[in-house]
mmCIF file of C-alpha atoms in Angstrom:
data_model
loop_
_atom_site.group_PDB
_atom_site.id
_atom_site.type_symbol
_atom_site.label_atom_id
_atom_site.label_comp_id
_atom_site.label_asym_id
_atom_site.label_seq_id
_atom_site.Cartn_x
_atom_site.Cartn_y
_atom_site.Cartn_z
ATOM 1 C CA MET G 1 16.620 11.193 175.377
ATOM 2 C CA ARG G 2 17.216 11.564 170.981
ATOM 3 C CA LYS G 3 18.973 8.297 170.609
ATOM 4 C CA PRO G 4 16.031 6.197 171.829
ATOM 5 C CA LYS G 5 13.346 7.751 169.666
ATOM 6 C CA VAL G 6 15.247 6.859 166.765
ATOM 7 C CA ILE G 7 15.513 3.262 168.158
ATOM 8 C CA ARG G 8 11.967 3.043 168.285
ATOM 9 C CA MET G 9 11.223 4.394 164.498
ATOM 10 C CA VAL G 10 14.490 2.158 162.930
ATOM 11 C CA PHE G 11 12.542 -0.969 164.551
ATOM 12 C CA ALA G 12 9.025 0.541 163.557
ATOM 13 C CA LEU G 13 9.977 0.290 160.625
ATOM 14 C CA SER G 14 11.312 -2.823 160.777
ATOM 15 C CA LEU G 15 8.924 -4.474 161.398
ATOM 16 C CA GLY G 16 6.645 -3.337 159.430
ATOM 17 C CA CYS G 17 9.077 -4.907 156.481
ATOM 18 C CA PHE G 18 8.388 -7.902 158.203
ATOM 19 C CA LEU G 19 5.365 -7.607 157.757
ATOM 20 C CA MET G 20 4.426 -6.482 154.374
ATOM 21 C CA VAL G 21 7.792 -9.004 153.839
ATOM 22 C CA ILE G 22 4.944 -12.110 155.183
ATOM 23 C CA PHE G 23 1.530 -11.004 153.364
ATOM 24 C CA TYR G 24 3.152 -11.288 149.500
ATOM 25 C CA PHE G 25 4.065 -14.530 150.008
ATOM 26 C CA ASN G 26 0.850 -15.806 151.957
ATOM 27 C CA SER G 27 -0.425 -13.537 148.502
ATOM 28 C CA ASN G 28 0.952 -15.658 146.587
ATOM 29 C CA LEU G 29 1.637 -18.681 148.248
ATOM 30 C CA LYS G 30 -2.633 -18.737 148.606
ATOM 31 C CA PRO G 31 -4.092 -19.516 145.385
ATOM 32 C CA ALA G 32 -1.337 -21.822 144.376
ATOM 33 C CA SER G 33 -2.333 -23.684 146.814
ATOM 34 C CA GLU G 34 -5.897 -23.536 146.072
ATOM 35 C CA PRO G 35 -5.273 -25.720 141.894
ATOM 36 C CA ASP G 36 -3.217 -28.738 144.328
ATOM 37 C CA GLY G 37 -6.361 -29.425 146.747
ATOM 38 C CA GLU G 38 -9.098 -29.126 143.470
ATOM 39 C CA ARG G 39 -6.524 -32.128 141.935
ATOM 40 C CA ASN G 40 -7.049 -34.311 145.341
ATOM 41 C CA SER G 41 -10.380 -34.268 145.141
ATOM 42 C CA GLU G 42 -10.113 -34.866 141.608
ATOM 43 C CA GLN G 43 -8.641 -37.911 142.105
ATOM 44 C CA LYS G 44 -10.102 -38.982 145.059
ATOM 45 C CA SER G 45 -13.773 -38.939 143.389
ATOM 46 C CA ARG G 46 -12.232 -40.994 140.535
ATOM 47 C CA ARG G 47 -13.677 -44.581 141.194
ATOM 48 C CA SER G 48 -11.022 -47.146 140.614
ATOM 49 C CA PRO G 49 -11.340 -50.020 137.700
ATOM 50 C CA LEU G 50 -12.516 -52.748 141.007
ATOM 51 C CA GLN G 51 -15.313 -49.972 142.165
ATOM 52 C CA THR G 52 -16.365 -49.525 138.914
ATOM 53 C CA LEU G 53 -17.105 -53.241 138.260
ATOM 54 C CA TYR G 54 -18.423 -54.116 141.640
ATOM 55 C CA ASP G 55 -20.632 -50.438 141.527
ATOM 56 C CA GLY G 56 -22.189 -52.552 137.938
ATOM 57 C CA ASP G 57 -23.647 -49.250 136.655
ATOM 58 C CA GLN G 58 -21.351 -48.453 134.317
ATOM 59 C CA VAL G 59 -21.572 -51.370 131.730
ATOM 60 C CA GLU G 60 -24.214 -53.478 129.853
ATOM 61 C CA SER G 61 -25.585 -56.286 132.369
ATOM 62 C CA ALA G 62 -25.505 -58.569 130.010
ATOM 63 C CA VAL G 63 -21.704 -58.389 129.941
ATOM 64 C CA GLN G 64 -21.985 -58.583 133.373
ATOM 65 C CA ALA G 65 -23.832 -61.542 133.801
ATOM 66 C CA ILE G 66 -21.548 -63.418 131.956
ATOM 67 C CA HIS G 67 -18.105 -62.218 133.557
ATOM 68 C CA GLN G 68 -19.798 -63.028 137.600
ATOM 69 C CA GLY G 69 -21.318 -66.386 136.158
ATOM 70 C CA ARG G 70 -17.685 -67.230 135.766
ATOM 71 C CA ARG G 71 -16.293 -65.976 138.601
ATOM 72 C CA GLU G 72 -18.516 -68.124 140.363
ATOM 73 C CA LEU G 73 -17.550 -71.429 138.434
ATOM 74 C CA LEU G 74 -14.711 -70.247 138.944
ATOM 75 C CA GLU G 75 -14.406 -69.868 142.866
ATOM 76 C CA GLU G 76 -16.671 -73.702 143.029
ATOM 77 C CA ALA G 77 -13.638 -75.075 141.433
ATOM 78 C CA CYS G 78 -11.604 -73.751 143.715
ATOM 79 C CA HIS G 79 -13.234 -75.085 146.171
ATOM 80 C CA SER G 80 -14.284 -78.207 144.576
ATOM 81 C CA TYR G 81 -10.770 -79.691 143.092
ATOM 82 C CA THR G 82 -7.991 -78.472 145.948
ATOM 83 C CA ARG G 83 -8.223 -79.287 148.636
ATOM 84 C CA LYS G 84 -4.139 -77.139 149.779
ATOM 85 C CA ARG G 85 -4.317 -73.437 150.597
ATOM 86 C CA ARG G 86 -1.136 -71.615 150.705
ATOM 87 C CA VAL G 87 -0.004 -68.660 151.288
ATOM 88 C CA LEU G 88 1.162 -66.795 147.186
ATOM 89 C CA ILE G 89 5.279 -65.979 147.727
ATOM 90 C CA PRO G 90 6.727 -63.896 144.327
ATOM 91 C CA GLU G 91 7.406 -66.323 142.338
ATOM 92 C CA ASP G 92 3.503 -66.895 141.713
ATOM 93 C CA LEU G 93 3.467 -64.031 140.374
ATOM 94 C CA LYS G 94 6.895 -63.208 138.199
ATOM 95 C CA HIS G 95 3.094 -63.308 135.461
ATOM 96 C CA VAL G 96 1.375 -60.679 137.188
ATOM 97 C CA ILE G 97 1.695 -57.417 135.423
ATOM 98 C CA VAL G 98 1.014 -53.805 137.052
ATOM 99 C CA ASP G 99 0.062 -51.008 135.796
ATOM 100 C CA ASP G 100 0.110 -48.228 138.929
ATOM 101 C CA GLN G 101 -1.466 -45.480 137.194
ATOM 102 C CA HIS G 102 -5.352 -46.871 136.362
ATOM 103 C CA GLY G 103 -4.648 -49.666 138.715
ATOM 104 C CA LEU G 104 -4.464 -52.706 136.408
ATOM 105 C CA LEU G 105 -3.087 -56.977 137.279
ATOM 106 C CA TYR G 106 -2.490 -58.165 134.307
ATOM 107 C CA CYS G 107 -1.803 -62.190 134.498
ATOM 108 C CA TYR G 108 -1.119 -62.775 130.673
ATOM 109 C CA VAL G 109 -0.987 -66.277 129.289
ATOM 110 C CA PRO G 110 1.136 -67.244 126.650
ATOM 111 C CA LYS G 111 -0.723 -67.961 123.423
ATOM 112 C CA VAL G 112 -3.830 -66.538 124.903
ATOM 113 C CA ALA G 113 -3.238 -62.786 123.098
ATOM 114 C CA CYS G 114 -0.966 -61.594 125.894
ATOM 115 C CA THR G 115 0.898 -60.266 122.697
ATOM 116 C CA ASN G 116 -0.742 -57.666 122.305
ATOM 117 C CA TRP G 117 -2.393 -57.503 126.369
ATOM 118 C CA LYS G 118 1.394 -55.929 126.889
ATOM 119 C CA ARG G 119 1.567 -53.977 124.222
ATOM 120 C CA VAL G 120 -1.936 -52.474 125.137
ATOM 121 C CA PHE G 121 -0.309 -51.905 128.910
ATOM 122 C CA MET G 122 2.533 -50.424 127.371
ATOM 123 C CA VAL G 123 0.532 -47.881 125.847
ATOM 124 C CA LEU G 124 -0.875 -47.379 128.636
ATOM 125 C CA THR G 125 1.646 -46.756 131.889
ATOM 126 C CA GLY G 126 3.892 -44.938 128.916
ATOM 127 C CA ALA G 127 6.284 -47.567 128.271
ATOM 128 C CA ALA G 128 5.357 -47.085 124.660
ATOM 129 C CA GLY G 129 7.301 -43.474 125.150
ATOM 130 C CA SER G 130 4.401 -41.693 122.626
ATOM 131 C CA LEU G 131 2.784 -44.789 121.493
ATOM 132 C CA ARG G 132 -1.095 -44.758 121.311
ATOM 133 C CA ASP G 133 -1.422 -47.761 118.837
ATOM 134 C CA PRO G 134 -0.756 -51.144 120.327
ATOM 135 C CA LEU G 135 -0.194 -51.736 117.023
ATOM 136 C CA ALA G 136 3.164 -50.075 116.068
ATOM 137 C CA ILE G 137 4.002 -51.139 119.038
ATOM 138 C CA PRO G 138 7.045 -54.840 117.348
ATOM 139 C CA ALA G 139 5.873 -57.619 119.032
ATOM 140 C CA ASN G 140 8.825 -58.566 120.641
ATOM 141 C CA GLU G 141 9.829 -55.912 122.548
ATOM 142 C CA ALA G 142 6.369 -55.833 124.336
ATOM 143 C CA HIS G 143 8.146 -58.427 125.674
ATOM 144 C CA ILE G 144 11.469 -57.107 126.530
ATOM 145 C CA PRO G 145 11.724 -58.151 130.257
ATOM 146 C CA GLY G 146 11.922 -54.283 132.075
ATOM 147 C CA ASN G 147 9.904 -52.619 129.818
ATOM 148 C CA LEU G 148 6.616 -53.557 131.981
ATOM 149 C CA ARG G 149 6.886 -54.304 135.960
ATOM 150 C CA THR G 150 5.805 -57.662 137.772
ATOM 151 C CA LEU G 151 3.991 -57.947 141.196
ATOM 152 C CA SER G 152 6.832 -60.385 142.349
ATOM 153 C CA GLU G 153 9.142 -56.567 142.182
ATOM 154 C CA TYR G 154 6.697 -54.943 144.818
ATOM 155 C CA SER G 155 7.573 -54.977 148.942
ATOM 156 C CA THR G 156 5.144 -57.604 150.431
ATOM 157 C CA SER G 157 3.575 -55.231 151.599
ATOM 158 C CA GLN G 158 2.649 -52.633 148.280
ATOM 159 C CA ILE G 159 1.779 -56.292 146.909
ATOM 160 C CA ASN G 160 -1.165 -57.396 149.336
ATOM 161 C CA GLN G 161 -1.898 -53.089 148.554
ATOM 162 C CA ARG G 162 -2.930 -53.726 145.258
ATOM 163 C CA LEU G 163 -4.315 -57.669 144.983
ATOM 164 C CA ARG G 164 -6.516 -55.823 147.395
ATOM 165 C CA SER G 165 -7.659 -52.382 145.465
ATOM 166 C CA TYR G 166 -6.462 -52.954 141.869
ATOM 167 C CA LEU G 167 -8.405 -54.238 139.380
ATOM 168 C CA LYS G 168 -8.189 -58.215 138.097
ATOM 169 C CA PHE G 169 -7.990 -59.720 134.582
ATOM 170 C CA VAL G 170 -6.669 -62.864 132.948
ATOM 171 C CA PHE G 171 -7.442 -64.719 129.809
ATOM 172 C CA VAL G 172 -7.494 -67.955 130.009
ATOM 173 C CA ARG G 173 -7.749 -70.987 126.272
ATOM 174 C CA GLU G 174 -9.698 -73.648 125.870
ATOM 175 C CA PRO G 175 -5.789 -75.771 126.926
ATOM 176 C CA PHE G 176 -5.726 -77.907 124.026
ATOM 177 C CA GLU G 177 -6.144 -75.295 121.499
ATOM 178 C CA ARG G 178 -3.295 -73.792 123.447
ATOM 179 C CA LEU G 179 -1.165 -76.062 123.637
ATOM 180 C CA VAL G 180 -1.553 -77.344 119.345
ATOM 181 C CA SER G 181 -1.390 -73.326 118.841
ATOM 182 C CA ALA G 182 1.972 -74.233 120.514
ATOM 183 C CA TYR G 183 3.034 -77.116 119.112
ATOM 184 C CA ARG G 184 2.464 -74.995 115.938
ATOM 185 C CA ASN G 185 4.286 -71.463 116.196
ATOM 186 C CA LYS G 186 7.908 -73.409 118.568
ATOM 187 C CA PHE G 187 8.240 -76.195 116.743
ATOM 188 C CA THR G 188 6.586 -75.361 112.537
ATOM 189 C CA ARG G 189 7.908 -72.400 112.503
ATOM 190 C CA SER G 190 11.453 -71.993 110.569
ATOM 191 C CA TYR G 191 13.186 -69.291 112.388
ATOM 192 C CA ASN G 192 12.440 -70.473 115.984
ATOM 193 C CA THR G 193 15.847 -72.216 116.463
ATOM 194 C CA ALA G 194 15.958 -71.479 119.850
ATOM 195 C CA PHE G 195 13.690 -73.557 121.051
ATOM 196 C CA HIS G 196 14.121 -76.179 118.426
ATOM 197 C CA LYS G 197 17.065 -75.863 119.805
ATOM 198 C CA ARG G 198 16.143 -76.431 123.375
ATOM 199 C CA TYR G 199 13.665 -78.604 123.168
ATOM 200 C CA GLY G 200 13.082 -79.858 120.249
ATOM 201 C CA THR G 201 16.415 -81.615 120.323
ATOM 202 C CA LYS G 202 15.754 -83.435 123.844
ATOM 203 C CA ILE G 203 12.327 -84.942 122.285
ATOM 204 C CA VAL G 204 14.370 -86.204 119.210
ATOM 205 C CA ARG G 205 16.996 -87.560 122.043
ATOM 206 C CA ARG G 206 14.345 -88.658 124.552
ATOM 207 C CA HIS G 207 11.235 -90.428 121.806
ATOM 208 C CA ARG G 208 12.565 -91.336 118.967
ATOM 209 C CA LEU G 209 13.518 -94.403 117.096
ATOM 210 C CA ASP G 210 16.593 -94.190 115.509
ATOM 211 C CA PRO G 211 16.835 -90.515 115.315
ATOM 212 C CA GLN G 212 19.412 -88.555 112.365
ATOM 213 C CA PRO G 213 22.514 -86.675 113.165
ATOM 214 C CA GLU G 214 20.590 -83.912 111.760
ATOM 215 C CA ALA G 215 17.913 -84.572 113.780
ATOM 216 C CA LEU G 216 19.687 -84.592 116.865
ATOM 217 C CA LEU G 217 21.758 -81.625 116.452
ATOM 218 C CA LYS G 218 19.527 -78.562 115.086
ATOM 219 C CA GLY G 219 15.949 -80.537 116.417
ATOM 220 C CA ASN G 220 13.877 -78.536 113.947
ATOM 221 C CA ASP G 221 11.733 -81.299 112.984
ATOM 222 C CA VAL G 222 9.175 -82.486 116.072
ATOM 223 C CA SER G 223 6.136 -83.943 115.054
ATOM 224 C CA PHE G 224 3.032 -83.588 117.615
ATOM 225 C CA GLU G 225 2.902 -86.650 119.339
ATOM 226 C CA GLU G 226 6.416 -87.018 120.192
ATOM 227 C CA PHE G 227 5.570 -83.224 121.460
ATOM 228 C CA LEU G 228 3.053 -85.011 123.069
ATOM 229 C CA TYR G 229 5.299 -87.720 124.318
ATOM 230 C CA TYR G 230 7.443 -85.120 125.942
ATOM 231 C CA LEU G 231 4.721 -83.493 127.854
ATOM 232 C CA VAL G 232 2.614 -86.550 129.767
ATOM 233 C CA ASP G 233 7.287 -88.002 130.936
ATOM 234 C CA PRO G 234 7.354 -87.965 134.543
ATOM 235 C CA ALA G 235 11.136 -87.321 133.765
ATOM 236 C CA THR G 236 10.199 -83.649 132.167
ATOM 237 C CA GLN G 237 8.307 -81.930 134.967
ATOM 238 C CA ARG G 238 11.461 -84.177 137.355
ATOM 239 C CA GLU G 239 13.623 -82.200 135.301
ATOM 240 C CA GLU G 240 12.586 -78.601 135.447
ATOM 241 C CA PRO G 241 8.995 -76.357 135.063
ATOM 242 C CA PHE G 242 7.212 -76.814 131.658
ATOM 243 C CA ASN G 243 8.087 -73.669 129.554
ATOM 244 C CA GLU G 244 5.731 -70.820 129.756
ATOM 245 C CA HIS G 245 4.165 -71.731 125.927
ATOM 246 C CA TRP G 246 2.814 -75.003 126.982
ATOM 247 C CA GLU G 247 2.195 -74.132 131.138
ATOM 248 C CA ARG G 248 -0.870 -74.423 132.358
ATOM 249 C CA VAL G 249 -3.087 -72.042 133.303
ATOM 250 C CA HIS G 250 -2.972 -72.826 137.224
ATOM 251 C CA SER G 251 0.068 -72.800 137.024
ATOM 252 C CA LEU G 252 1.343 -69.178 136.229
ATOM 253 C CA CYS G 253 -1.948 -67.519 137.232
ATOM 254 C CA HIS G 254 -2.107 -68.906 140.630
ATOM 255 C CA PRO G 255 -6.075 -68.931 140.388
ATOM 256 C CA CYS G 256 -7.115 -70.384 143.545
ATOM 257 C CA LEU G 257 -5.050 -68.461 145.588
ATOM 258 C CA ILE G 258 -5.772 -64.443 143.787
ATOM 259 C CA HIS G 259 -9.722 -63.919 143.468
ATOM 260 C CA TYR G 260 -9.896 -62.607 139.431
ATOM 261 C CA ASP G 261 -12.023 -59.697 138.995
ATOM 262 C CA VAL G 262 -12.647 -61.508 135.181
ATOM 263 C CA VAL G 263 -12.176 -63.888 133.530
ATOM 264 C CA GLY G 264 -11.008 -63.336 129.203
ATOM 265 C CA LYS G 265 -12.258 -65.833 127.515
ATOM 266 C CA TYR G 266 -9.771 -66.155 124.143
ATOM 267 C CA GLU G 267 -12.930 -67.130 122.216
ATOM 268 C CA THR G 268 -14.895 -63.770 122.417
ATOM 269 C CA LEU G 269 -11.329 -62.461 122.843
ATOM 270 C CA GLU G 270 -12.441 -58.937 121.407
ATOM 271 C CA GLN G 271 -15.515 -58.158 124.039
ATOM 272 C CA ASP G 272 -13.526 -59.380 127.524
ATOM 273 C CA SER G 273 -10.791 -56.669 126.403
ATOM 274 C CA HIS G 274 -13.328 -54.090 125.623
ATOM 275 C CA TYR G 275 -15.257 -54.745 128.495
ATOM 276 C CA VAL G 276 -12.069 -54.628 130.718
ATOM 277 C CA LEU G 277 -10.838 -50.923 129.186
ATOM 278 C CA GLN G 278 -14.137 -49.567 129.002
ATOM 279 C CA LEU G 279 -13.599 -51.049 133.767
ATOM 280 C CA ALA G 280 -10.346 -49.393 133.193
ATOM 281 C CA GLY G 281 -12.367 -46.020 131.901
ATOM 282 C CA VAL G 282 -9.887 -45.962 129.052
ATOM 283 C CA GLU G 283 -12.229 -47.383 126.203
ATOM 284 C CA ASP G 284 -11.343 -43.986 124.531
ATOM 285 C CA GLN G 285 -7.339 -43.803 124.716
ATOM 286 C CA VAL G 286 -6.736 -47.468 123.628
ATOM 287 C CA SER G 287 -8.372 -49.846 121.411
ATOM 288 C CA PHE G 288 -7.648 -54.114 122.178
ATOM 289 C CA PRO G 289 -5.884 -55.047 118.312
ATOM 290 C CA THR G 290 -8.127 -57.540 116.315
ATOM 291 C CA SER G 291 -6.760 -60.363 115.346
ATOM 292 C CA SER G 292 -6.522 -62.304 111.944
ATOM 293 C CA ILE G 293 -8.106 -64.735 112.544
ATOM 294 C CA SER G 294 -7.101 -66.893 109.401
ATOM 295 C CA SER G 295 -3.672 -68.026 110.949
ATOM 296 C CA ARG G 296 -5.599 -69.366 114.123
ATOM 297 C CA THR G 297 -5.251 -72.213 115.348
ATOM 298 C CA THR G 298 -9.275 -73.962 116.113
ATOM 299 C CA GLY G 299 -10.955 -76.279 117.517
ATOM 300 C CA ASP G 300 -11.034 -78.610 113.840
ATOM 301 C CA MET G 301 -7.812 -77.459 113.146
ATOM 302 C CA ALA G 302 -6.570 -79.507 116.655
ATOM 303 C CA ALA G 303 -9.288 -82.155 115.924
ATOM 304 C CA GLN G 304 -7.061 -83.552 113.280
ATOM 305 C CA PHE G 305 -3.749 -83.100 115.323
ATOM 306 C CA PHE G 306 -6.081 -85.604 118.174
ATOM 307 C CA ARG G 307 -6.120 -87.529 114.693
ATOM 308 C CA ASN G 308 -3.495 -89.996 115.167
ATOM 309 C CA ILE G 309 -2.376 -90.045 119.245
ATOM 310 C CA SER G 310 -3.362 -92.901 120.410
ATOM 311 C CA PRO G 311 -6.766 -92.775 122.957
ATOM 312 C CA PHE G 312 -3.998 -93.817 126.142
ATOM 313 C CA TYR G 313 -1.706 -90.699 125.671
ATOM 314 C CA GLN G 314 -5.551 -88.059 124.793
ATOM 315 C CA LYS G 315 -6.065 -89.421 128.744
ATOM 316 C CA LYS G 316 -2.678 -89.108 129.944
ATOM 317 C CA LEU G 317 -2.677 -85.081 128.328
ATOM 318 C CA TYR G 318 -5.847 -84.275 129.292
ATOM 319 C CA ASN G 319 -4.785 -85.499 133.030
ATOM 320 C CA LEU G 320 -2.273 -83.620 132.685
ATOM 321 C CA TYR G 321 -3.997 -80.370 132.228
ATOM 322 C CA ARG G 322 -7.479 -81.951 133.323
ATOM 323 C CA MET G 323 -6.979 -78.132 136.088
ATOM 324 C CA ASP G 324 -7.260 -75.702 133.069
ATOM 325 C CA PHE G 325 -10.839 -77.582 131.609
ATOM 326 C CA LEU G 326 -12.091 -77.884 135.612
ATOM 327 C CA LEU G 327 -11.166 -74.271 136.890
ATOM 328 C CA PHE G 328 -11.708 -72.312 133.323
ATOM 329 C CA ASN G 329 -15.156 -74.528 132.250
ATOM 330 C CA TYR G 330 -14.581 -76.307 129.321
ATOM 331 C CA SER G 331 -15.741 -79.570 127.716
ATOM 332 C CA ILE G 332 -14.110 -82.265 127.342
ATOM 333 C CA PRO G 333 -13.075 -82.184 123.064
ATOM 334 C CA ALA G 334 -15.716 -84.692 120.868
ATOM 335 C CA TYR G 335 -12.843 -85.444 119.435
ATOM 336 C CA LEU G 336 -10.643 -87.457 121.774
ATOM 337 C CA LYS G 337 -11.667 -90.884 121.995
ATOM 338 C CA PHE G 338 -10.742 -92.352 125.358
ATOM 339 C CA THR G 339 -14.631 -90.580 126.379
#
């Protein structure tokens, strides 16, 4: 009779220990789970840049009105001037940079402050490490492939989700000022030997009468007129796409296929950049760099470059860039002679 009693006592003791272990783990796990719940609710309550834009109570109403007007003008121009609609493919999204942490999509356009915007994205995404000042990032590092992710790298479902829920923005510029800026930077600077070799030698060979051997070899003395001949030559685009520095904005960023929430302009760069950072809620964390205006290509400077271009070639060039003028509400420059 003693044996069953001992067995019952051992069983009771084991059960008591087991219950104490369960109680111990429950009491230690419960407090740790509460902060997670608080963090999740905090993340859910934080508004995205897209919500901030369309709720409309976080930013100055005058600035909002300007950007709403730009969105509407772009939409009207797309309806008026584009006939065929097609589906976006990954190739269309190679210029759209992604910031998953802050819910931002930015389509970069060379010669429209894209180096500084890439620097800002490197700070925001952590690609710059501990650096918080965009100007502390060397310009060449901002353009290294792989430092920033583009939308083309995601799956179809991930692309669609980001296009629906992220703030999409692009910065544009008066087309001929951007073109002159590209020419000045790529063909008149001695350090751009890669461009001289790749494009300059081809331009000299095709569009210069009786070129000298040195010019054919180096391609470092291309005139603005020769550059324009190259752009309007139908053989140029049959051979290969335009280089991104003089490719049309509508071909880089597809504004009639992607509904951009903010269309920033180079002419109001500082105000528009602050607006985007304000919508993202990061204006206290990073500032958009203010660049020197001394070397900027202006309308007066562009007029000087077009001074010796014949009306025939002015018209051909305008027709080439016409969609950028129309979509982004830029007038035909007064210095052109074909109007």
